[in-house]
Short mmCIF file of C-alpha atoms in Angstrom, two decimals:
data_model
loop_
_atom_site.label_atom_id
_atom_site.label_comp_id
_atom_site.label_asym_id
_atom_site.label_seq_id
_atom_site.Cartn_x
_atom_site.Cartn_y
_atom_site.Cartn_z
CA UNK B 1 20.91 70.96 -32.47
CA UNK B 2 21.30 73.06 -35.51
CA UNK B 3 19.29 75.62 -34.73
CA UNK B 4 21.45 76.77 -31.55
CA UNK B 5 25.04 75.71 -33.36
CA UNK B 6 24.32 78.23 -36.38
CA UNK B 7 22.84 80.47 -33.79
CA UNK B 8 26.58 80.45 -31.91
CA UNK B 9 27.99 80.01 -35.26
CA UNK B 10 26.97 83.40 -36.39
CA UNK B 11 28.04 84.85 -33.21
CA UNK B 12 31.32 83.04 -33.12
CA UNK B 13 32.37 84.56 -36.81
CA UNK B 14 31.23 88.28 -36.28
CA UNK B 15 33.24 87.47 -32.70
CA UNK B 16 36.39 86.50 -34.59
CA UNK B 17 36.13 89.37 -37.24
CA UNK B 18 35.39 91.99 -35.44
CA UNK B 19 36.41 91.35 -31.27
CA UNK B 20 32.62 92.02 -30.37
CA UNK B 21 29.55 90.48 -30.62
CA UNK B 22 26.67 93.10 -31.58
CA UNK B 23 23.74 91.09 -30.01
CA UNK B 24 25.01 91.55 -26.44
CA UNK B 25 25.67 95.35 -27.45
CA UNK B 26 22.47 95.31 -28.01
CA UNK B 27 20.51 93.20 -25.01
CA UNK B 28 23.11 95.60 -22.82
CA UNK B 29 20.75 98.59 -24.28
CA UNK B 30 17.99 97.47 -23.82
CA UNK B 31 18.22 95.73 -20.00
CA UNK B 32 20.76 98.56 -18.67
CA UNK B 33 22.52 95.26 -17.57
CA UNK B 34 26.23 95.22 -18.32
CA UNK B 35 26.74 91.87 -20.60
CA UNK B 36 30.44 91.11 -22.09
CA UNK B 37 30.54 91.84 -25.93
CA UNK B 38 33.95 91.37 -26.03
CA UNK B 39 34.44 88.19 -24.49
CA UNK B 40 33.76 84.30 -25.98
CA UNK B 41 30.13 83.46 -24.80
CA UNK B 42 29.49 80.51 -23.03
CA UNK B 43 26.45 79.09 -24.38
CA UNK B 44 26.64 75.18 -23.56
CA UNK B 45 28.85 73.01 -21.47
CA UNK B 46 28.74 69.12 -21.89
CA UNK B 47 26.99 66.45 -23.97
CA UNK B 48 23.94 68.38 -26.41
CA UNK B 49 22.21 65.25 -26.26
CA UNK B 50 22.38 64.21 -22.76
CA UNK B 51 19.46 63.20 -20.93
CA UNK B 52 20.55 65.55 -17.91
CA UNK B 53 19.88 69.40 -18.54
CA UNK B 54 20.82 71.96 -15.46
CA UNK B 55 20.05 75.19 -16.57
CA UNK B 56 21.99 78.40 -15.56
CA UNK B 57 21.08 82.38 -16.18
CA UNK B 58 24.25 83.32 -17.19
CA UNK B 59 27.79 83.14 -16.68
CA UNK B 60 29.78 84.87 -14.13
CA UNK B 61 32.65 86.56 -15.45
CA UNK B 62 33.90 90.43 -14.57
CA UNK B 63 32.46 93.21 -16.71
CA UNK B 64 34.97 93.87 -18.61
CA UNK B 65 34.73 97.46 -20.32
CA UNK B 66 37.21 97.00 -23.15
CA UNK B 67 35.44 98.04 -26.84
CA UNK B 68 36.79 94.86 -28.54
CA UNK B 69 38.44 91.69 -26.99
CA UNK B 70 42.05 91.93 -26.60
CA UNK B 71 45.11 89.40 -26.87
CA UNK B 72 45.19 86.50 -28.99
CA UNK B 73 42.31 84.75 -30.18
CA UNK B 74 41.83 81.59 -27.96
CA UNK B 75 40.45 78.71 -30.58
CA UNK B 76 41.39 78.23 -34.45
CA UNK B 77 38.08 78.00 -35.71
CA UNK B 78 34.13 76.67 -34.77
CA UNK B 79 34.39 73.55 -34.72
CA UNK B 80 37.59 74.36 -31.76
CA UNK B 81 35.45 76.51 -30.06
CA UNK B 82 32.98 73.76 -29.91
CA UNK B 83 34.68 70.78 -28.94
CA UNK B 84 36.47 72.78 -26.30
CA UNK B 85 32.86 72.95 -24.20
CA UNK B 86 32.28 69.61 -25.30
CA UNK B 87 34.71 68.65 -22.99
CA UNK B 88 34.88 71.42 -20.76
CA UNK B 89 35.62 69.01 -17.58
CA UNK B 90 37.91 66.93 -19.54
CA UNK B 91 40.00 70.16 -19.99
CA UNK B 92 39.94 71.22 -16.72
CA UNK B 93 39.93 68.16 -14.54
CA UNK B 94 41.08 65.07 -17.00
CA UNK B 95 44.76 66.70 -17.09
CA UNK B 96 47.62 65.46 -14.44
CA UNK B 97 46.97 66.16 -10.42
CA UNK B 98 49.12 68.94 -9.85
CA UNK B 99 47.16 71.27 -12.43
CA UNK B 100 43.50 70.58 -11.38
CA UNK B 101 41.82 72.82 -8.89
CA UNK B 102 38.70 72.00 -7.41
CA UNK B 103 35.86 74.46 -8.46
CA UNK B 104 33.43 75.44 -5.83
CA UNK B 105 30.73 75.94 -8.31
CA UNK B 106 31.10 72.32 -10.21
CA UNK B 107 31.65 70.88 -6.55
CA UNK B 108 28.19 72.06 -5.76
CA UNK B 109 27.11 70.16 -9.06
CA UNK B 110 28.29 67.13 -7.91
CA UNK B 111 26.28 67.19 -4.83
CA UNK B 112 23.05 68.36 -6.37
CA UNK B 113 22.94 66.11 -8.96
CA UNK B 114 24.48 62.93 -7.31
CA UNK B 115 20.81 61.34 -5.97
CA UNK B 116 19.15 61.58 -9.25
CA UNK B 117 21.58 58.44 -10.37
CA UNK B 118 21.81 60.31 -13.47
CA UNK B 119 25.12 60.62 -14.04
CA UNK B 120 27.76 57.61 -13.90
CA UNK B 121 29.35 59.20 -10.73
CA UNK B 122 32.79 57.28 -8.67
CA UNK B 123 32.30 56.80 -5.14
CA UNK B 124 35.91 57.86 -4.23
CA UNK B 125 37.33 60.30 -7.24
CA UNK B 126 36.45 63.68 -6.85
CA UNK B 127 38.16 64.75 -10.05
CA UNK B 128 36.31 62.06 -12.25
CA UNK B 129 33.10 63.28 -10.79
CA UNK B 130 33.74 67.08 -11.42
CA UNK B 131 34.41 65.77 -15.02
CA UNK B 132 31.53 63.87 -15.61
CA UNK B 133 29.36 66.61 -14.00
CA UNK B 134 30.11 68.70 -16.65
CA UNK B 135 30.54 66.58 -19.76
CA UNK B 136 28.06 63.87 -19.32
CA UNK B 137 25.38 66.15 -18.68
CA UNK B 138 24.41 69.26 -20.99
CA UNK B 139 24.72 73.10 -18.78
CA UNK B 140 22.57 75.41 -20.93
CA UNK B 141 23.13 79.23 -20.14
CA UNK B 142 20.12 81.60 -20.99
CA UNK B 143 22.12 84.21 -21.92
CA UNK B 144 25.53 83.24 -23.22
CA UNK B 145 27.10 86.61 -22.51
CA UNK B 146 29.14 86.93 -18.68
CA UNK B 147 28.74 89.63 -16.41
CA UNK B 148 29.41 90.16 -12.89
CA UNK B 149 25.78 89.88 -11.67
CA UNK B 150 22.29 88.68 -13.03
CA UNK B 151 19.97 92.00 -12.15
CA UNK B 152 16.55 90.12 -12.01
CA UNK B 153 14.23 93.50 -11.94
CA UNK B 154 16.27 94.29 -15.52
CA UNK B 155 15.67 91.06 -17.05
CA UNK B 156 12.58 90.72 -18.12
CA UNK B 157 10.84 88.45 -20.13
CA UNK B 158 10.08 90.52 -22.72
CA UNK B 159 13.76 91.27 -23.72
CA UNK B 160 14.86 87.82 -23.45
CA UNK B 161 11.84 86.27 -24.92
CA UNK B 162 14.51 85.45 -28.25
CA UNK B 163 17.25 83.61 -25.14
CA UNK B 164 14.05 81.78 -23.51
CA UNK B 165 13.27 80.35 -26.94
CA UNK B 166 15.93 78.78 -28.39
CA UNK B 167 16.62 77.31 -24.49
CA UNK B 168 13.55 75.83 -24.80
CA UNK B 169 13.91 74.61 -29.09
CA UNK B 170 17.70 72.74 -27.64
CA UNK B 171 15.85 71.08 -24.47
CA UNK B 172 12.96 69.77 -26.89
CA UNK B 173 15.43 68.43 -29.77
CA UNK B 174 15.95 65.42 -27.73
CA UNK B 175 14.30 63.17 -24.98
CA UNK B 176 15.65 64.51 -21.57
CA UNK B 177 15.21 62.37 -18.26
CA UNK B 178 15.55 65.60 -15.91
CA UNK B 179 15.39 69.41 -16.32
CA UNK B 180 15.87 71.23 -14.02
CA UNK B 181 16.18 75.33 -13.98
CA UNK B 182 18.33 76.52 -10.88
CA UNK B 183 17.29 79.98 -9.80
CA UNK B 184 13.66 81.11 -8.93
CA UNK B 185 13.59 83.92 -11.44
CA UNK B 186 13.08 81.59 -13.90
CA UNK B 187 9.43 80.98 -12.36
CA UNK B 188 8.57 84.06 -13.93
CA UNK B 189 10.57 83.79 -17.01
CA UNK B 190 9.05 80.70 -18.24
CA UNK B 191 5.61 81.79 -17.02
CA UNK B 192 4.17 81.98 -20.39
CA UNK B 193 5.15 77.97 -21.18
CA UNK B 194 4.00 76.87 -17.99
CA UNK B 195 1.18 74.34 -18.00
CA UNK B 196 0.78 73.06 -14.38
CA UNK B 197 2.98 73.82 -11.26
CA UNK B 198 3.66 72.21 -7.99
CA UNK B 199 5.54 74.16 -5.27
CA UNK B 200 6.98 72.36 -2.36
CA UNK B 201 8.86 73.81 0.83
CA UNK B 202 11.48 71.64 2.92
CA UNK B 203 13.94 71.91 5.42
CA UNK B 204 16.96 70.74 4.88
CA UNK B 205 19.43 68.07 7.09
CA UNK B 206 22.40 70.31 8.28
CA UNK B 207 26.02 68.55 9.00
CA UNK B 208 25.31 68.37 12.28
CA UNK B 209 22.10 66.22 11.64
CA UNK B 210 19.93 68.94 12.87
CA UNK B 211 16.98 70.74 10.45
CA UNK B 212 17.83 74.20 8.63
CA UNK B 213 15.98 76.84 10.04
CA UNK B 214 14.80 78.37 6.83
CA UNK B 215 13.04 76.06 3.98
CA UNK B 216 14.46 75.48 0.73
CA UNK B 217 11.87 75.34 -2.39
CA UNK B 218 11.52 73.70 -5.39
CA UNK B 219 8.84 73.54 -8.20
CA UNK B 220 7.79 70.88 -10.76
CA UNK B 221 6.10 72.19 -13.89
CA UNK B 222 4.98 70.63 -17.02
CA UNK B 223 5.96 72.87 -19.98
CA UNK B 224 4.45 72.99 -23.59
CA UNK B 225 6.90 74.53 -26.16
CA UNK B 226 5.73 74.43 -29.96
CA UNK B 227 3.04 72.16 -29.03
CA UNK B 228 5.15 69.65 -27.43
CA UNK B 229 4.48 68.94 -23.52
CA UNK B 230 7.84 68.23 -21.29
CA UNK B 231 8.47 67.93 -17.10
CA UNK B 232 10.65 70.00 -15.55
CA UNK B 233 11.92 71.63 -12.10
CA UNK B 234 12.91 75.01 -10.83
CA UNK B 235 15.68 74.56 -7.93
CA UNK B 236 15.13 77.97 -6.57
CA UNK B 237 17.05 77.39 -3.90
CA UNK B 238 20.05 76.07 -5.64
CA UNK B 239 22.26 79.47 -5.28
CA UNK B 240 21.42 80.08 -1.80
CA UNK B 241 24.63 80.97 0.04
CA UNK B 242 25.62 77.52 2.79
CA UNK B 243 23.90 75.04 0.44
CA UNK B 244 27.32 73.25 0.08
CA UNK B 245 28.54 69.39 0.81
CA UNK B 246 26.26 66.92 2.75
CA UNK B 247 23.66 69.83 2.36
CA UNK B 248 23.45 70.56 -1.07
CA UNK B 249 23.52 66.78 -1.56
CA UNK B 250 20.33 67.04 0.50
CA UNK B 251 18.54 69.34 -1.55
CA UNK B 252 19.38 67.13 -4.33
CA UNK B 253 17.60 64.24 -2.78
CA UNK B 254 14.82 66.26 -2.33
CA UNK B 255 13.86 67.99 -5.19
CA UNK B 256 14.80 64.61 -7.26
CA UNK B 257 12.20 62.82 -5.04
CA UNK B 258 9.65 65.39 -5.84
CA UNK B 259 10.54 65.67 -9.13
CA UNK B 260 10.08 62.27 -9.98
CA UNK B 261 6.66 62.12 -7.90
#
């Protein structure tokens, strides 16, 4: 993983020395697309080696406007900053009852991923799942800078051809059982890597046992990065507002069946 560590490495240091971080100054330029210079980028979450890779656009944070970041810095050095999102759940659900809060988004994990058996998920403890979801898998972000949205018509390939690469050079460093992109702009981000493509349309088992009435998709591809051929899925329905719970879990299901057609 060195090549993505000294990429956050370099980041991190101009981060701590100067409050900012030039490269999302600069992608902000050239997209029109608000991105957070002045806030600690979120690049990874969980295990860099971990068979398991859900991949995310960005993360969600509110613009802030500020030129530099302000208060206190939050971690003593790299290898603090690192560790931290090496144990991201630990942090936020390993610590005692009364200060853990159930996140909708890692909820929502737990259910998608639970039917690939990929993860060494409890039957009964929420809060051990919600850690494992995030620490026993790896969550890659495509660009490590937050902002309040992810403007799809401003994100082109083109200026994140340099984020789309080094995504790809981490998933390749290691043999990965599933990988799975959740968003359908990433069908046309990855369009130049894609060797073959399989689309499939489902409906989906609602609480109340009946069928959705609109059809969730999902796509299996077979990438080739640096010569090197890998599987992988798009979950483009993944964000789709009321794909929560038994639902979700569903999907899950589904696009792990198809995936592993």
């Amino acid at each position: 993983m060195a090549d993505l560590l000294s990429v956050i490495k370099r980041d991190f240091d101009e981060f701590h020395s100067s409050g900012k971080i030039e490269r999302a100054k600069a992608l902000t330029r050239i997209t029109g697309m608000h991105m957070n210079h002045n806030e600690y980028p979120e690049y990874f979450f969980g295990d860099l080696n971990a068979k398991f890779v859900l991949v995310h656009l960005m993360p969600k944070q509110n613009d802030n406007l500020d030129a530099t970041y302000q208060g206190e810095l939050k971690f003593q050095d790299f290898t603090d900053y690192v560790m931290y999102y090496q144990h991201f759940g630990e942090n936020h659900y390993g610590k005692s009852l009364k200060n853990r809060r159930k996140s909708i988004f890692d909820t929502k994990q737990v259910h998608f991923i639970r039917p690939f058996n990929a993860l060494n998920l409890s039957a009964d403890d929420e809060f051990v799942n919600l850690q494992r979801v995030i620490d026993d898998k790896l969550q890659l972000e495509l660009v490590p800078f937050g902002s309040s949205s992810f403007k799809t018509d401003l994100m082109t390939h083109e200026a994140l051809q340099p984020y789309i690469e080094l995504l790809l050079d981490t998933i390749i460093k290691t043999d990965r059982d599933y990988v799975i992109f959740c968003g359908k702009v990433f069908e046309s981000l990855l369009r130049a890597h894609i060797v073959k493509k399989e689309d499939y349309s489902f409906k989906l088992i609602k609480t109340d046992g009946s069928l959705s009435k609109n059809n969730a998709k999902f796509s299996r591809l077979i990438l080739r990065y640096k010569g090197q051929a890998f599987k992988a899925g798009i979950a483009h329905s993944f964000a789709q507002q009321g794909l929560t719970g038994a639902v979700m879990e569903d999907y899950g299901k589904k696009c792990c069946e198809r995936y592993d057609q």
